Amino acid sequence: MNHIAPGARAGIYHYDEIDRRFVGERVEQFRRQVERRLSGELTEEEFKPIRLMNGLYLQLHAYMLRIAVPYGVMSAVQLRKLAEIGRTYDKGYGHFTTRQNLQYNWIKLEDTPAILNALADVDMHALQTSGNCVRNVTTDQFVGAAKDEVVDGRVYAEILRQWTSLHPEFTYLPRKFKIAISGAASDRAAVRVHDVGLLARRNEAGEAGFTFYVGGGLGRSPFIGKLVREWVAEEDFVAYLEAILRVYNQYGRRDNIYKARIKILVHELGLEKFKAEVEEEFARLRGPKYRLDPAIVAEIRTHFAPPPFEDLPETSSALERAKAENPAFANWVAVNVAEHKAPGYAIATISLKPPGGIPGDASCDQMDVIADLAEQYSFGELRVSHVQNIVLAHVKQDELYALWQKLDAVNLGTANAGLIGDIIACPGLDYCALANARAIPLAQAISARFADPLRQRTIGELGIKISGCINACGHHHVAAIGILGVDKKGTEFYQITVGGDPTLTTAIGDILGPAVTEHEAVDAIEAIVEVYLANRTGESERFLDTLARVGHGPFKERIYAAD
């Protein structure tokens, strides 16, 4: 086993005393503001901007607290603390989000200072998980482990975390600002549907640099990010991003919340005008003051040094024997395990989407188990993916079977990563004050309908994403099959889109036809799958490829024939 001592951390940024003092001061500041709110000294309207900057939302039934998991990476010790908090102050579970964060949905206001203090004990916080600021920077959940990785995105995500934390100029932007980084050949971070999407690359000399996409985003008006600059050298990384944010801060609209995101600015200014403004600002900033010092990069990189991998053969005979003896385990390996850059190791995805389950939810008992398994098998490190699963990034191939057995014993051994059961869903009307319809019950019904793991393998790669309102927290626009909850005279309906794609070949899905009722929605998804299977040229043809070849007609005809 890859044993690690309790409290030790591999591949995770270590707070220094400045970090800890800063977080501690913020906890005490917020504690005083909570006391003022509880005493009536502050009204809810006065308290709202304060609580939002500390990750606290007021939802339908209770306060929701969103915890920052920077770039989705945390230690077993930190996850165990999250389990303790959920058990003490919530209802015994937490919800992992598409921003690689964690949310508690049943928080009492008077408990929040104690929760934030407990988080600070393990170098965690809830700062900038809400508000019109730069939010949690996200990256590839396989970062530092993937075989196709070119640049380790954690290094630059951490640089951005430090640079944007309470940045005096960018704390009150026109609207929230989301950044994603991918440093691998395959985009597993959905970079082109972010305000700024970064592809970390290397030039012919082996130097790191970045391709910048700007103006992506979903919600009410979905846009695909536009290529703004093909290459920005590492030393100019901060300066160029600062230039983008300055242009946005100057020209972004503050008169209309629905037109305040940078995607609208890029669209209204036009790409060439926007690029010219950024280049002009960049020329002013470029120089010693904003140059990213290689020594800083090197120091931060030391926090993400590879763990002490053993010298192992490329393949494992023990793994092959276990697969031959246990078909269920073999299926899990085929679906949930990815190639690792280190010989003899593998990347294991822990699905938080059991058949009939709530996507992204984990009980506190399950979190404790995952923390234990991370220490036993993955150097005490784990990741939250933007598709609401957990990843153990450094597992010996020899130990995958033992890992799977322990996961399966606590309902965490589901083999559906990337398949139709791996549904993304927002909290919807069960929790969210902005939602028009429920997302969770529909996700549960669909996953139950397609529970058979062999059927899921037969269908192949096919992602379903569900949003309970037009804000698109469930990313339905870029789903192969997207579902949007809408309200029609007090009744919940669901609009179905097809053809979305969150990878580098980014596409926004097309509306298939009129919205259907909740009762009809699951049958409609089944009908889409049946049409796909009947029309594909072979098992290797993906749903998106079949759709592109045959068009929407066969799918519409099947679903709406009775109309």
Coordinates of C-alpha atoms in Angstrom, one line a residue:
M1 CA 0.0 0.0 0.0
N2 CA 1.0 3.6 -0.5
H3 CA 0.8 4.3 3.2
I4 CA 1.2 7.9 4.3
A5 CA 1.4 9.2 7.8
P6 CA -1.7 11.0 9.2
G7 CA -1.4 14.7 8.5
A8 CA 1.2 14.4 5.8
R9 CA 0.3 15.6 2.3
A10 CA 1.5 14.7 -1.1
G11 CA 0.9 16.9 -4.2
I12 CA -0.9 19.6 -2.2
Y13 CA 0.1 23.2 -1.6
H14 CA 1.2 23.7 2.0
Y15 CA 0.0 26.8 3.8
D16 CA 2.6 29.0 5.4
E17 CA 2.1 31.3 8.4
I18 CA 1.0 34.1 6.2
D19 CA -1.7 32.0 4.7
R20 CA -2.9 30.8 8.1
R21 CA -2.9 34.2 9.6
F22 CA -4.8 35.6 6.7
V23 CA -7.5 32.9 6.9
G24 CA -7.7 33.1 10.7
E25 CA -8.2 36.9 10.5
R26 CA -11.0 36.5 8.0
V27 CA -12.7 33.9 10.2
E28 CA -12.7 36.3 13.1
Q29 CA -13.9 39.2 11.0
F30 CA -16.8 37.1 9.8
R31 CA -17.6 35.9 13.3
R32 CA -18.2 39.5 14.4
Q33 CA -20.4 40.2 11.4
V34 CA -22.5 37.1 12.1
E35 CA -22.9 38.3 15.7
R36 CA -24.1 41.7 14.4
R37 CA -26.6 39.9 12.1
L38 CA -27.9 37.7 14.8
S39 CA -28.3 40.7 17.2
G40 CA -30.3 42.6 14.5
E41 CA -27.6 45.3 14.1
L42 CA -27.2 44.3 10.5
T43 CA -30.2 43.7 8.2
E44 CA -30.2 40.8 5.8
E45 CA -29.7 43.2 2.9
E46 CA -26.6 44.6 4.6
F47 CA -25.3 41.2 5.6
K48 CA -25.8 39.6 2.2
P49 CA -22.6 40.9 0.5
I50 CA -20.6 39.9 3.5
R51 CA -21.9 36.4 3.7
L52 CA -21.6 35.8 0.0
M53 CA -17.9 36.7 0.1
N54 CA -17.5 34.0 2.7
G55 CA -19.4 31.4 0.7
L56 CA -22.7 31.5 2.6
Y57 CA -25.9 31.4 0.6
L58 CA -29.5 31.6 1.8
Q59 CA -31.4 28.8 -0.1
L60 CA -35.0 27.7 0.0
H61 CA -34.9 25.9 3.4
A62 CA -31.6 26.8 5.1
Y63 CA -28.2 28.4 4.6
M64 CA -25.8 26.7 2.2
L65 CA -22.1 26.9 2.8
R66 CA -19.7 26.4 -0.2
I67 CA -16.2 25.2 0.8
A68 CA -13.3 26.0 -1.5
V69 CA -11.3 23.0 -2.7
P70 CA -8.6 24.8 -4.8
Y71 CA -8.3 23.3 -8.2
G72 CA -10.1 20.2 -6.8
V73 CA -7.1 18.8 -4.9
M74 CA -7.2 17.9 -1.2
S75 CA -5.7 15.6 1.4
A76 CA -7.3 12.8 3.3
V77 CA -7.0 14.8 6.4
Q78 CA -9.0 17.6 4.9
L79 CA -11.7 15.3 3.6
R80 CA -11.9 13.7 7.0
K81 CA -12.5 17.2 8.5
L82 CA -15.2 17.8 5.9
A83 CA -16.9 14.6 7.1
E84 CA -16.7 15.7 10.7
I85 CA -18.2 19.1 9.9
G86 CA -21.0 17.5 7.9
R87 CA -21.8 15.1 10.7
T88 CA -21.7 17.9 13.4
Y89 CA -23.4 20.8 11.6
D90 CA -25.3 19.4 8.6
K91 CA -27.3 16.2 8.0
G92 CA -24.5 13.8 7.6
Y93 CA -23.5 14.4 4.0
G94 CA -21.9 16.8 1.6
H95 CA -22.5 17.7 -2.0
F96 CA -19.5 17.9 -4.5
T97 CA -20.0 20.5 -7.2
T98 CA -19.1 21.2 -10.8
R99 CA -16.6 23.8 -9.5
Q100 CA -14.7 21.1 -7.7
N101 CA -16.0 22.4 -4.4
L102 CA -18.1 21.0 -1.6
Q103 CA -21.5 22.3 -0.3
Y104 CA -23.4 21.8 2.9
N105 CA -27.1 22.4 2.4
W106 CA -28.5 22.6 5.9
I107 CA -26.3 25.1 7.8
K108 CA -27.4 27.3 10.7
L109 CA -26.1 30.8 10.6
E110 CA -24.9 30.8 14.2
D111 CA -22.7 27.7 13.4
T112 CA -20.9 29.2 10.5
P113 CA -18.0 30.8 12.4
A114 CA -17.3 27.5 14.2
I115 CA -17.4 25.7 10.8
L116 CA -15.0 28.2 9.2
N117 CA -12.7 27.9 12.2
A118 CA -12.7 24.1 11.9
L119 CA -11.8 24.5 8.2
A120 CA -8.9 26.8 9.0
D121 CA -7.5 24.0 11.2
V122 CA -6.8 22.0 8.1
D123 CA -5.9 24.9 5.8
M124 CA -9.3 25.3 4.1
H125 CA -11.8 28.1 3.8
A126 CA -14.9 29.4 2.0
L127 CA -13.5 32.6 0.6
Q128 CA -14.4 33.7 -2.9
T129 CA -16.7 30.8 -3.5
S130 CA -19.4 33.4 -4.2
G131 CA -19.6 37.0 -5.1
N132 CA -18.4 39.0 -8.1
C133 CA -14.8 38.0 -7.8
V134 CA -12.5 35.4 -9.3
R135 CA -13.9 32.1 -8.1
N136 CA -12.1 28.8 -7.5
V137 CA -9.7 28.0 -10.4
T138 CA -10.5 24.5 -11.7
T139 CA -8.3 22.1 -13.6
D140 CA -8.1 18.5 -14.9
Q141 CA -8.9 16.0 -12.1
F142 CA -6.1 13.8 -13.4
V143 CA -3.5 16.6 -13.1
G144 CA 0.0 15.4 -12.1
A145 CA -0.9 11.8 -13.0
A146 CA -2.3 11.6 -16.5
K147 CA -0.2 9.9 -19.2
D148 CA -1.1 12.6 -21.7
E149 CA -0.1 15.5 -19.4
V150 CA 2.2 18.2 -20.9
V151 CA 2.2 20.8 -18.1
D152 CA 1.1 20.4 -14.4
G153 CA -1.8 22.8 -14.1
R154 CA -1.8 22.7 -10.3
V155 CA 1.3 25.0 -10.3
Y156 CA -0.4 27.8 -12.2
A157 CA -3.8 27.3 -10.5
E158 CA -2.0 27.9 -7.2
I159 CA -0.3 31.0 -8.6
L160 CA -3.7 32.2 -9.6
R161 CA -5.2 31.4 -6.2
Q162 CA -2.6 33.5 -4.5
W163 CA -2.8 36.3 -7.0
T164 CA -6.6 36.6 -7.0
S165 CA -7.2 36.2 -3.2
L166 CA -8.7 39.5 -2.2
H167 CA -7.1 41.2 -5.2
P168 CA -8.0 44.9 -4.5
E169 CA -8.9 45.6 -8.1
F170 CA -10.9 42.4 -8.8
T171 CA -12.9 41.8 -5.6
Y172 CA -15.9 43.6 -7.0
L173 CA -16.0 42.8 -10.7
P174 CA -19.1 43.3 -12.9
R175 CA -20.0 39.6 -12.3
K176 CA -18.4 36.4 -11.1
F177 CA -15.3 35.2 -13.0
K178 CA -14.4 31.6 -13.6
I179 CA -11.0 30.3 -14.8
A180 CA -10.1 26.7 -15.9
I181 CA -6.7 25.3 -16.8
S182 CA -5.9 22.1 -18.8
G183 CA -2.3 20.9 -19.3
A184 CA -3.0 17.7 -21.1
A185 CA -3.6 16.6 -24.7
S186 CA -7.2 15.8 -23.7
D187 CA -9.3 18.6 -22.2
R188 CA -10.9 17.3 -19.0
A189 CA -11.5 20.8 -17.6
A190 CA -14.1 22.1 -20.1
V191 CA -11.8 25.2 -20.7
R192 CA -13.8 26.7 -23.5
V193 CA -17.0 27.2 -21.4
H194 CA -15.2 29.4 -18.9
D195 CA -14.7 33.2 -18.6
V196 CA -11.1 32.4 -19.3
G197 CA -9.9 29.0 -20.4
L198 CA -6.2 28.2 -20.4
L199 CA -4.4 25.4 -22.3
A200 CA -1.0 25.0 -20.9
R201 CA 1.5 23.8 -23.6
R202 CA 5.2 23.6 -24.3
N203 CA 7.0 25.1 -27.3
E204 CA 9.8 23.5 -29.3
A205 CA 12.3 24.6 -26.7
G206 CA 10.3 22.9 -23.9
E207 CA 9.2 26.1 -22.3
A208 CA 5.8 26.4 -20.7
G209 CA 3.2 28.8 -22.1
F210 CA -0.5 29.2 -22.5
T211 CA -3.2 29.5 -25.1
F212 CA -5.9 31.9 -23.9
Y213 CA -9.7 31.4 -24.6
V214 CA -11.9 34.2 -23.4
G215 CA -15.7 34.7 -23.2
G216 CA -17.0 31.2 -22.7
G217 CA -19.8 30.4 -20.4
L218 CA -23.2 28.8 -20.1
G219 CA -26.3 30.1 -18.3
R220 CA -29.0 32.2 -20.0
S221 CA -26.8 33.0 -23.0
P222 CA -24.3 30.2 -23.7
F223 CA -21.1 31.1 -25.6
I224 CA -18.0 29.1 -26.6
G225 CA -14.7 30.8 -25.6
K226 CA -12.9 32.7 -28.3
L227 CA -9.2 32.3 -29.1
V228 CA -7.6 35.5 -27.9
R229 CA -3.9 34.6 -28.0
E230 CA -2.2 31.4 -29.2
W231 CA 0.8 31.8 -27.0
V232 CA 1.6 33.6 -23.8
A233 CA 5.0 32.8 -22.3
E234 CA 5.1 31.7 -18.6
E235 CA 6.7 35.0 -17.5
D236 CA 3.8 36.9 -19.0
F237 CA 1.1 34.6 -17.5
V238 CA 0.0 37.0 -14.7
A239 CA 0.4 40.1 -16.8
Y240 CA -1.8 38.9 -19.6
L241 CA -4.6 37.7 -17.3
E242 CA -4.4 40.9 -15.4
A243 CA -4.9 42.8 -18.7
I244 CA -8.0 40.7 -19.5
L245 CA -9.5 41.4 -16.1
R246 CA -8.7 45.1 -16.3
V247 CA -10.5 45.4 -19.7
Y248 CA -13.4 43.5 -18.3
N249 CA -13.5 45.6 -15.1
Q250 CA -13.5 48.8 -17.1
Y251 CA -16.0 47.9 -19.9
G252 CA -18.1 45.1 -18.3
R253 CA -21.7 46.1 -17.8
R254 CA -23.0 46.8 -14.3
D255 CA -26.4 48.0 -15.3
N256 CA -27.9 44.6 -16.2
I257 CA -27.0 41.4 -14.3
Y258 CA -27.9 39.3 -17.3
K259 CA -25.4 41.1 -19.5
A260 CA -22.6 41.5 -17.0
R261 CA -20.4 38.4 -17.8
I262 CA -17.3 38.8 -19.9
K263 CA -18.9 36.6 -22.6
I264 CA -21.3 39.4 -23.3
L265 CA -18.6 42.0 -23.4
V266 CA -16.6 40.0 -25.9
H267 CA -19.7 39.5 -28.0
E268 CA -20.8 43.2 -27.9
L269 CA -17.3 44.7 -28.4
G270 CA -16.4 42.1 -31.1
L271 CA -13.4 39.8 -30.8
E272 CA -10.9 42.0 -32.6
K273 CA -11.8 45.1 -30.6
F274 CA -11.6 43.1 -27.4
K275 CA -8.2 41.6 -28.3
A276 CA -6.9 45.1 -29.2
E277 CA -8.0 46.5 -25.8
V278 CA -6.3 43.6 -24.0
E279 CA -3.1 43.9 -26.0
E280 CA -2.9 47.6 -25.3
E281 CA -3.3 47.0 -21.6
F282 CA -0.9 44.1 -21.7
A283 CA 1.8 46.3 -23.3
R284 CA 1.4 48.7 -20.4
L285 CA 1.7 45.9 -17.8
R286 CA 4.5 43.9 -19.4
G287 CA 7.7 44.4 -17.5
P288 CA 9.5 43.6 -14.3
K289 CA 6.6 44.4 -11.9
Y290 CA 4.2 41.9 -13.5
R291 CA 6.8 39.4 -14.7
L292 CA 6.2 35.9 -13.2
D293 CA 9.5 35.2 -11.5
P294 CA 10.9 31.7 -12.4
A295 CA 12.0 31.3 -8.8
I296 CA 8.4 31.7 -7.6
V297 CA 7.2 29.1 -10.1
A298 CA 10.0 26.7 -9.1
E299 CA 9.1 27.2 -5.4
I300 CA 5.4 26.5 -5.9
R301 CA 6.3 23.5 -8.1
T302 CA 8.1 21.9 -5.1
H303 CA 4.7 21.5 -3.4
F304 CA 3.5 19.4 -6.3
A305 CA 6.5 17.1 -6.6
P306 CA 5.6 13.5 -7.6
P307 CA 5.1 11.2 -4.7
P308 CA 7.7 8.5 -4.1
F309 CA 6.6 6.0 -6.7
E310 CA 8.0 2.6 -6.6
D311 CA 9.9 1.1 -9.6
L312 CA 7.2 -1.2 -10.9
P313 CA 6.6 -3.1 -14.2
E314 CA 4.4 -1.4 -16.8
T315 CA 1.6 -4.0 -16.3
S316 CA 0.4 -6.1 -13.3
S317 CA -0.1 -9.8 -13.5
A318 CA -2.1 -9.6 -10.2
L319 CA -4.5 -7.1 -11.8
E320 CA -5.0 -9.3 -14.9
R321 CA -5.8 -12.4 -12.7
A322 CA -8.3 -10.4 -10.6
K323 CA -10.0 -9.2 -13.8
A324 CA -10.2 -12.7 -15.2
E325 CA -11.7 -14.0 -11.9
N326 CA -14.2 -11.2 -11.3
P327 CA -16.2 -9.7 -14.3
A328 CA -17.7 -6.9 -12.1
F329 CA -14.2 -5.8 -11.1
A330 CA -13.0 -6.1 -14.7
N331 CA -15.9 -3.9 -15.8
W332 CA -15.0 -1.3 -13.2
V333 CA -11.4 -1.2 -14.3
A334 CA -12.4 -0.8 -18.0
V335 CA -14.7 2.1 -17.1
N336 CA -13.3 3.9 -14.0
V337 CA -9.6 3.4 -14.3
A338 CA -7.3 5.5 -16.5
E339 CA -3.7 5.2 -17.5
H340 CA -1.0 6.8 -15.3
K341 CA 2.3 8.3 -16.3
A342 CA 4.2 6.2 -13.8
P343 CA 4.7 2.5 -14.7
G344 CA 2.6 0.1 -12.6
Y345 CA 0.2 2.8 -11.3
A346 CA -3.3 3.8 -12.3
I347 CA -5.9 6.6 -11.8
A348 CA -9.1 5.4 -10.2
T349 CA -12.3 7.4 -10.4
I350 CA -14.8 6.8 -7.5
S351 CA -18.2 7.4 -8.8
L352 CA -20.7 9.4 -6.6
K353 CA -23.5 8.3 -8.9
P354 CA -24.9 4.9 -7.8
P355 CA -28.1 3.8 -9.6
G356 CA -30.9 5.9 -8.1
G357 CA -28.5 8.0 -6.2
I358 CA -28.1 11.8 -5.9
P359 CA -25.2 12.9 -8.2
G360 CA -22.3 14.4 -6.3
D361 CA -23.6 13.5 -2.8
A362 CA -21.4 11.6 -0.4
S363 CA -22.3 10.6 3.2
C364 CA -19.9 11.6 5.9
D365 CA -19.3 7.9 6.5
Q366 CA -18.4 7.5 2.9
M367 CA -16.1 10.5 3.1
D368 CA -14.3 8.9 6.0
V369 CA -13.8 5.7 4.0
I370 CA -12.5 7.6 1.0
A371 CA -10.1 9.4 3.2
D372 CA -8.8 6.2 4.7
L373 CA -8.5 4.6 1.2
A374 CA -6.6 7.7 0.0
E375 CA -4.1 7.2 2.8
Q376 CA -3.8 3.5 2.2
Y377 CA -3.6 3.5 -1.6
S378 CA -2.9 7.0 -3.0
F379 CA -0.4 8.8 -0.8
G380 CA -3.1 10.6 1.1
E381 CA -4.2 12.7 -1.9
L382 CA -7.5 12.9 -3.7
R383 CA -9.3 15.1 -6.2
V384 CA -12.8 16.4 -6.8
S385 CA -13.7 16.3 -10.5
H386 CA -15.9 18.8 -12.3
V387 CA -18.2 16.0 -13.1
Q388 CA -18.9 15.5 -9.4
N389 CA -16.8 12.4 -8.7
I390 CA -13.7 11.7 -6.5
V391 CA -10.4 10.6 -8.0
L392 CA -7.6 8.6 -6.3
A393 CA -4.7 9.6 -8.7
H394 CA -1.9 7.3 -7.7
V395 CA -3.0 3.7 -7.1
K396 CA -0.8 0.7 -7.7
Q397 CA -2.2 -1.6 -10.3
D398 CA -1.5 -4.5 -8.0
E399 CA -3.9 -2.9 -5.4
L400 CA -6.8 -1.9 -7.6
Y401 CA -8.8 -5.1 -6.7
A402 CA -8.4 -4.5 -2.9
L403 CA -9.4 -0.8 -3.4
W404 CA -12.5 -1.8 -5.5
Q405 CA -13.6 -4.4 -2.9
K406 CA -13.5 -1.7 -0.1
L407 CA -15.3 0.8 -2.3
D408 CA -18.0 -1.7 -3.3
A409 CA -18.7 -2.5 0.3
V410 CA -19.9 1.1 0.9
N411 CA -21.8 1.6 -2.4
L412 CA -18.9 3.5 -4.0
G413 CA -17.9 0.8 -6.5
T414 CA -20.2 1.8 -9.4
A415 CA -18.7 1.4 -12.8
N416 CA -20.1 4.3 -14.8
A417 CA -17.5 7.0 -15.3
G418 CA -18.2 8.7 -18.6
L419 CA -21.3 6.5 -19.3
I420 CA -25.0 7.3 -19.2
G421 CA -25.2 6.8 -15.5
D422 CA -22.5 9.4 -14.7
I423 CA -25.1 12.2 -14.6
I424 CA -24.2 15.8 -13.7
A425 CA -27.1 17.5 -11.9
C426 CA -27.5 20.7 -9.9
P427 CA -29.4 20.8 -6.6
G428 CA -32.5 22.2 -8.4
L429 CA -35.7 23.1 -6.8
D430 CA -35.1 20.7 -3.9
Y431 CA -32.7 23.3 -2.5
C432 CA -32.0 26.3 -4.8
A433 CA -34.1 29.5 -4.6
L434 CA -33.4 30.2 -8.2
A435 CA -34.5 26.9 -9.7
N436 CA -37.7 26.4 -11.8
A437 CA -37.7 22.6 -11.5
R438 CA -36.2 19.7 -9.7
A439 CA -33.1 18.1 -11.1
I440 CA -32.3 15.5 -8.5
P441 CA -35.4 13.2 -8.8
L442 CA -35.1 13.2 -12.6
A443 CA -31.4 12.2 -12.3
Q444 CA -32.3 9.5 -9.9
A445 CA -35.0 8.1 -12.2
I446 CA -32.7 8.1 -15.3
S447 CA -29.8 6.5 -13.5
A448 CA -32.2 3.8 -12.1
R449 CA -33.6 3.2 -15.6
F450 CA -30.1 2.6 -16.9
A451 CA -28.7 0.8 -13.9
D452 CA -27.5 -2.3 -15.6
P453 CA -23.7 -1.9 -16.0
L454 CA -23.5 -4.1 -19.1
R455 CA -26.2 -2.0 -20.8
Q456 CA -24.2 1.1 -20.0
R457 CA -21.1 -0.4 -21.5
T458 CA -23.1 -1.3 -24.6
I459 CA -24.4 2.3 -25.0
G460 CA -20.9 3.6 -24.5
E461 CA -19.8 7.2 -24.0
L462 CA -22.9 9.3 -23.5
G463 CA -23.1 12.2 -21.0
I464 CA -26.3 13.5 -19.5
K465 CA -26.3 16.8 -17.7
I466 CA -29.4 18.3 -15.9
S467 CA -30.0 21.9 -14.8
G468 CA -33.0 23.1 -12.8
C469 CA -32.9 26.6 -14.3
I470 CA -31.4 28.7 -17.0
N471 CA -28.3 29.5 -14.9
A472 CA -27.1 26.1 -16.1
C473 CA -25.2 24.9 -13.0
G474 CA -25.6 21.4 -14.3
H475 CA -23.8 22.3 -17.6
H476 CA -26.7 21.0 -19.7
H477 CA -25.7 23.1 -22.7
V478 CA -22.6 21.0 -23.3
A479 CA -24.1 17.6 -22.7
A480 CA -24.5 15.0 -25.3
I481 CA -28.0 14.9 -23.9
G482 CA -28.9 18.0 -21.9
I483 CA -32.0 18.6 -19.8
L484 CA -33.2 22.0 -18.6
G485 CA -36.0 22.3 -16.1
V486 CA -38.6 25.0 -16.9
D487 CA -41.7 26.2 -15.3
K488 CA -45.0 26.3 -17.2
K489 CA -47.8 27.8 -15.2
G490 CA -46.6 26.2 -12.0
T491 CA -45.8 22.8 -13.6
E492 CA -42.3 21.4 -14.1
F493 CA -41.3 20.6 -17.6
Y494 CA -38.0 19.6 -19.1
Q495 CA -36.4 20.8 -22.3
I496 CA -34.1 18.3 -24.0
T497 CA -31.0 19.3 -26.0
V498 CA -28.6 17.1 -28.0
G499 CA -25.2 17.4 -29.4
G500 CA -23.4 19.4 -26.7
D501 CA -19.7 18.8 -26.1
P502 CA -17.5 20.1 -23.3
T503 CA -14.1 19.1 -24.8
L504 CA -11.8 21.1 -27.1
T505 CA -14.4 20.4 -29.9
T506 CA -16.8 22.4 -27.8
A507 CA -20.4 22.6 -29.0
I508 CA -23.7 23.9 -27.5
G509 CA -26.5 21.4 -27.8
D510 CA -29.6 22.0 -29.9
I511 CA -33.1 22.0 -28.6
L512 CA -34.7 18.8 -29.8
G513 CA -38.4 19.9 -29.6
P514 CA -41.1 21.0 -27.1
A515 CA -40.4 20.5 -23.4
V516 CA -41.8 17.3 -21.9
T517 CA -43.2 16.5 -18.5
E518 CA -41.2 14.9 -15.7
H519 CA -43.2 11.7 -16.4
E520 CA -42.3 11.7 -20.1
A521 CA -38.7 12.8 -19.6
V522 CA -37.2 9.4 -18.7
D523 CA -39.0 7.7 -21.6
A524 CA -37.7 10.4 -23.9
I525 CA -34.1 9.7 -22.9
E526 CA -34.7 6.0 -23.4
A527 CA -36.1 6.7 -26.9
I528 CA -33.0 8.8 -27.8
V529 CA -30.7 6.0 -26.7
E530 CA -32.7 3.4 -28.7
V531 CA -32.6 5.5 -31.9
Y532 CA -28.8 6.0 -31.4
L533 CA -28.2 2.2 -31.0
A534 CA -30.4 1.4 -34.0
N535 CA -28.6 3.9 -36.2
R536 CA -24.9 3.7 -35.2
T537 CA -22.5 2.0 -37.6
G538 CA -20.9 0.0 -34.8
E539 CA -20.0 0.0 -31.1
S540 CA -17.1 2.4 -31.7
E541 CA -19.4 5.1 -33.1
R542 CA -20.2 7.6 -30.3
F543 CA -23.6 9.1 -29.8
L544 CA -22.3 12.5 -31.0
D545 CA -20.9 11.0 -34.2
T546 CA -24.2 9.2 -34.9
L547 CA -26.1 12.4 -34.3
A548 CA -23.9 14.4 -36.6
R549 CA -24.3 11.8 -39.3
V550 CA -28.1 11.1 -39.2
G551 CA -29.2 14.5 -37.9
H552 CA -32.0 15.3 -35.4
G553 CA -34.8 13.9 -37.5
P554 CA -34.9 10.3 -36.3
F555 CA -34.8 11.4 -32.7
K556 CA -37.5 14.0 -33.0
E557 CA -39.7 11.6 -34.9
R558 CA -39.4 8.9 -32.2
I559 CA -40.1 11.3 -29.3
Y560 CA -42.8 13.5 -30.8
A561 CA -44.5 11.0 -33.1
A562 CA -47.7 11.0 -31.0
D563 CA -47.9 14.8 -31.3

